[in-house]
Coordinates of C-alpha atoms in Angstrom, one line a residue:
M1 CA -5.8 -1.2 53.3
T2 CA -3.1 0.1 51.0
D3 CA -4.2 1.3 47.6
D4 CA -1.8 -0.5 45.2
K5 CA -3.8 0.5 42.1
V6 CA -1.5 1.8 39.4
K7 CA -2.1 5.5 38.5
R8 CA -2.5 6.2 34.9
R9 CA -3.1 9.3 32.7
L10 CA -3.3 10.4 29.1
T11 CA -0.4 12.5 28.2
T12 CA 1.8 13.6 25.2
V13 CA 5.3 12.2 25.4
L14 CA 8.3 13.7 23.5
C15 CA 11.4 11.6 23.2
A16 CA 14.6 13.2 21.8
D17 CA 17.8 11.3 21.2
V18 CA 21.2 12.3 19.7
Y19 CA 21.9 10.7 16.3
G20 CA 25.2 8.8 16.2
Y21 CA 26.1 9.6 19.9
S22 CA 28.6 6.8 20.3
R23 CA 30.4 8.0 17.1
L24 CA 30.5 11.5 18.3
M25 CA 31.9 10.5 21.7
E26 CA 34.6 8.4 20.1
A27 CA 35.7 11.3 17.9
D28 CA 35.7 14.0 20.7
E29 CA 34.4 13.1 24.2
T30 CA 35.0 16.5 25.7
G31 CA 33.5 18.6 22.9
T32 CA 30.5 16.2 22.5
L33 CA 29.7 16.4 26.2
E34 CA 29.9 20.2 26.2
T35 CA 27.6 20.4 23.2
L36 CA 25.2 18.0 24.7
R37 CA 25.0 20.0 27.9
R38 CA 24.4 23.2 25.9
Y39 CA 21.6 21.6 23.8
R40 CA 20.0 20.1 26.9
T41 CA 19.8 23.6 28.5
A42 CA 18.1 24.9 25.3
I43 CA 15.7 21.9 25.2
A44 CA 14.8 22.4 28.9
R45 CA 14.1 26.1 28.3
L46 CA 11.8 25.4 25.3
V47 CA 10.0 22.6 27.1
E48 CA 9.2 24.9 30.0
R49 CA 8.1 27.6 27.6
H50 CA 5.5 25.2 26.2
D51 CA 4.2 24.2 29.6
G52 CA 5.9 20.8 29.6
R53 CA 8.3 19.1 32.0
I54 CA 11.4 17.1 31.6
V55 CA 10.8 13.5 32.9
N56 CA 14.2 12.0 32.4
T57 CA 17.6 12.7 30.7
W58 CA 19.4 9.4 30.9
G59 CA 22.4 9.0 28.6
D60 CA 21.9 11.2 25.5
A61 CA 18.1 11.0 25.5
V62 CA 15.5 13.4 26.8
I63 CA 12.0 12.4 27.8
A64 CA 9.4 15.2 28.3
E65 CA 5.6 15.3 28.7
F66 CA 3.0 17.9 27.8
A67 CA -0.6 18.3 28.7
S68 CA -1.2 19.9 25.2
V69 CA -0.5 17.9 22.0
V70 CA -0.1 21.2 20.0
E71 CA 2.4 22.6 22.5
A72 CA 4.4 19.4 22.3
V73 CA 4.7 19.5 18.5
Q74 CA 5.5 23.2 18.5
C75 CA 8.2 22.6 21.1
A76 CA 9.7 19.8 19.0
V77 CA 9.9 22.0 15.9
E78 CA 11.5 24.8 17.9
I79 CA 14.0 22.4 19.4
Q80 CA 15.2 21.4 15.9
Q81 CA 15.3 25.0 14.8
E82 CA 17.3 26.0 17.9
I83 CA 19.8 23.2 17.5
S84 CA 20.2 23.9 13.7
S85 CA 20.7 27.6 14.5
Q86 CA 23.4 26.9 17.1
G87 CA 25.1 24.4 14.8
S88 CA 25.3 26.9 11.9
D89 CA 26.7 29.5 14.2
A90 CA 29.7 27.2 15.1
P91 CA 30.2 24.8 12.2
Q92 CA 31.6 21.4 13.2
A93 CA 33.0 18.5 11.2
N94 CA 30.5 16.2 13.0
P95 CA 27.5 18.4 14.1
M96 CA 25.2 17.0 16.8
Q97 CA 21.7 16.3 15.6
F98 CA 18.6 15.1 17.5
R99 CA 15.8 12.8 16.4
I100 CA 12.4 13.4 18.0
G101 CA 9.4 11.2 18.4
I102 CA 6.0 12.3 19.8
N103 CA 3.1 10.1 21.0
L104 CA -0.2 10.7 22.6
G105 CA -1.0 7.8 24.8
D106 CA -1.8 6.3 28.2
V107 CA 1.1 6.0 30.6
M108 CA 1.6 4.6 34.1
V109 CA 2.7 7.2 36.7
D110 CA 5.2 6.4 39.5
G111 CA 6.1 9.6 41.4
S112 CA 7.7 11.9 38.8
D113 CA 8.4 9.1 36.3
I114 CA 6.1 7.7 33.6
Y115 CA 6.2 4.3 32.0
G116 CA 4.3 2.1 29.6
D117 CA 3.5 1.9 25.9
G118 CA 2.8 5.6 25.7
V119 CA 6.5 6.2 26.4
N120 CA 7.8 3.2 24.5
I121 CA 6.0 4.3 21.3
A122 CA 7.5 7.8 21.5
S123 CA 10.9 6.2 21.8
R124 CA 10.3 3.9 18.7
L125 CA 9.0 6.9 16.7
Q126 CA 12.2 8.8 17.5
E127 CA 14.2 5.9 15.9
L128 CA 12.1 6.4 12.6
A129 CA 13.0 10.1 12.4
D130 CA 15.8 11.5 10.3
P131 CA 18.6 13.4 12.0
G132 CA 17.1 16.8 12.7
G133 CA 13.6 15.5 12.1
V134 CA 10.4 14.8 14.0
V135 CA 8.0 11.8 13.6
I136 CA 4.6 11.7 15.3
S137 CA 2.1 9.0 15.9
S138 CA -1.4 8.9 14.2
S139 CA -2.9 9.9 17.5
V140 CA -0.9 13.1 17.6
Y141 CA -1.5 13.8 13.9
D142 CA -5.3 13.6 14.4
Q143 CA -5.0 16.4 17.0
V144 CA -2.7 18.8 15.3
H145 CA -2.9 18.4 11.5
N146 CA -5.5 21.1 11.2
K147 CA -4.1 23.4 13.9
L148 CA -0.5 24.0 12.9
S149 CA 1.0 25.5 9.7
V150 CA 3.4 22.7 9.0
G151 CA 3.4 19.8 6.5
F152 CA 3.1 16.1 7.1
D153 CA 4.4 13.1 5.2
C154 CA 2.6 9.8 5.9
L155 CA 5.2 7.0 6.6
G156 CA 2.6 4.3 6.6
Q157 CA 2.9 1.4 9.0
R158 CA 6.5 0.9 9.9
P159 CA 7.7 -2.1 11.9
M160 CA 8.9 -1.1 15.4
K161 CA 10.7 -3.2 17.9
N162 CA 8.3 -4.8 20.5
I163 CA 5.6 -2.4 19.2
A164 CA 2.7 -3.3 16.9
P165 CA 3.0 -1.5 13.5
M166 CA 1.2 1.8 13.5
T167 CA 0.8 4.7 11.1
S168 CA 3.2 7.5 11.7
Y169 CA 3.9 10.9 10.1
R170 CA 7.0 12.9 9.5
L171 CA 6.9 16.7 9.9
T172 CA 8.3 18.7 7.0
L173 CA 10.3 21.4 8.5
G174 CA 11.9 22.9 5.4
G175 CA 10.9 25.9 3.2
G176 CA 8.4 28.2 4.8
T177 CA 8.5 26.5 8.2
A178 CA 12.0 27.7 9.0
G179 CA 12.6 30.5 11.5
Q180 CA 12.2 31.0 15.2
G181 CA 9.0 31.3 17.3
S182 CA 5.8 29.4 17.5
F183 CA 3.8 28.5 14.5
P184 CA 0.4 30.1 14.2
I185 CA -2.5 28.0 15.2
K186 CA -5.2 27.7 12.5
G187 CA -8.8 28.4 13.0
N188 CA -11.6 26.0 12.2
A189 CA -10.4 23.9 9.2
T190 CA -12.7 22.9 6.4
P191 CA -13.7 19.2 6.0
S192 CA -11.6 19.0 2.8
E193 CA -8.5 20.1 4.7
R194 CA -9.1 17.5 7.4
A195 CA -9.5 14.8 4.8
R196 CA -6.1 15.4 3.0
A197 CA -3.5 12.7 3.5
P198 CA -0.8 11.5 3.4
R199 CA 0.7 14.9 2.8
M200 CA -0.7 18.4 3.5
E201 CA 0.9 21.8 3.3
D202 CA -1.1 24.3 5.4
R203 CA 0.9 27.3 4.0
R204 CA -0.9 27.8 0.7
A205 CA -1.0 30.6 -1.8
P206 CA -4.3 32.3 -2.5
P207 CA -6.5 30.4 -4.9
S208 CA -6.0 31.4 -8.6
S209 CA -8.8 32.3 -11.0
T210 CA -8.4 28.9 -12.7
N211 CA -9.0 27.1 -9.5
V212 CA -12.1 29.2 -8.8
V213 CA -13.6 28.4 -12.2
T214 CA -12.8 24.7 -11.8
D215 CA -14.5 24.6 -8.4
W216 CA -17.5 26.4 -9.7
L217 CA -17.9 24.0 -12.6
R218 CA -17.7 21.0 -10.2
K219 CA -20.7 22.3 -8.3
L220 CA -22.8 22.4 -11.5
P221 CA -24.7 19.4 -12.8
R222 CA -22.5 17.4 -15.1
P223 CA -24.5 18.0 -18.3
V224 CA -24.5 21.8 -17.7
A225 CA -20.8 21.9 -16.9
A226 CA -20.0 19.9 -20.0
A227 CA -22.2 22.1 -22.2
L228 CA -20.5 25.3 -20.9
T229 CA -17.1 23.8 -21.4
V230 CA -17.8 22.8 -25.0
S231 CA -19.4 26.2 -25.6
V232 CA -16.4 28.1 -24.4
F233 CA -14.1 26.0 -26.6
L234 CA -16.3 26.7 -29.7
I235 CA -16.2 30.4 -28.9
L236 CA -12.4 30.4 -28.6
I237 CA -12.0 28.4 -31.8
N238 CA -14.2 30.9 -33.7
L239 CA -12.3 33.9 -32.3
F240 CA -8.9 32.6 -33.1
T241 CA -9.6 31.0 -36.5
G242 CA -11.6 33.5 -38.5
H243 CA -13.4 36.8 -38.7
K244 CA -16.8 35.4 -39.4
I245 CA -18.9 34.8 -36.3
W246 CA -20.5 31.3 -36.4
F247 CA -20.3 30.0 -32.8
H248 CA -23.7 31.3 -31.8
W249 CA -25.6 28.5 -33.7
P250 CA -23.9 25.5 -32.2
V251 CA -23.7 27.1 -28.8
A252 CA -27.4 27.9 -28.9
A253 CA -28.2 24.4 -29.9
I254 CA -26.1 22.9 -27.1
L255 CA -27.6 25.2 -24.5
F256 CA -31.2 24.5 -25.7
A257 CA -30.5 20.7 -25.5
V258 CA -29.2 21.0 -22.0
A259 CA -32.1 23.2 -20.9
L260 CA -34.6 20.8 -22.4
R261 CA -33.0 17.8 -20.7
T262 CA -33.0 19.7 -17.4
A263 CA -36.7 20.6 -17.7
L264 CA -37.6 17.0 -18.6
G265 CA -35.6 15.7 -15.6
H266 CA -37.6 17.9 -13.2
R267 CA -41.1 16.9 -14.4
P268 CA -43.7 16.6 -11.6
Q269 CA -44.0 13.2 -10.1
S270 CA -47.6 13.0 -11.2
D271 CA -46.5 12.8 -14.9
S272 CA -44.7 9.5 -14.4
K273 CA -46.3 6.1 -14.1
P274 CA -47.9 5.3 -10.8
E275 CA -46.0 2.7 -8.8
R276 CA -47.7 -0.7 -8.6

């Protein structure tokens, strides 16, 4: 018997499309085609560098798949950087820009081609991207948000043609993320980093002394933290308003009250009334 079962696999699909391609062709067919060929060559080189493969290149679109979600996102960022760099080297009145969408999903396999919602979603995400931008699905975000030093803007649930609304994220490529080469992969992220949304910036400055003190106070019991805060304010008021030292009396009273409350709160269970 012939096995007609459809083959499926989980893969990362990257869809890139030229923004305003018809307008560019109308303005300059020859120049637009030459530019498209040059950019496709660069895209193919970057896809191969990140262990992906080109699935299809119909019209002005490029479909590629990757075994690694991280490699797919890195490749997308480098594609936009490469195209931006080439465009700045030869300024044009109407520069060619790509929009990129990336999705991690199940696809149907037919020879070297892939089909299904996994591909369709990547194509719809590409339509949500800004020219020169990248939009990823929530399934991609879950895999890469704590592994790459890039930022993410949550776009919420945007309606997409023939696709159920889903949460998507836009990569922020400006500022510190510019430049050539792969982005460094982060180590094990803390739970607080994983919980941040909709926007996170993984390139952060070292924590300041103010942040350290604030975090330390948050870890203390609320009465103790409040007492210390009030005591510090009293000391500062005394130091800046007069030469006579008086803060020690109210501070001592506050600290004694907090210590007494803490001691009473930790009385042995036997001191309390027995349960009925």
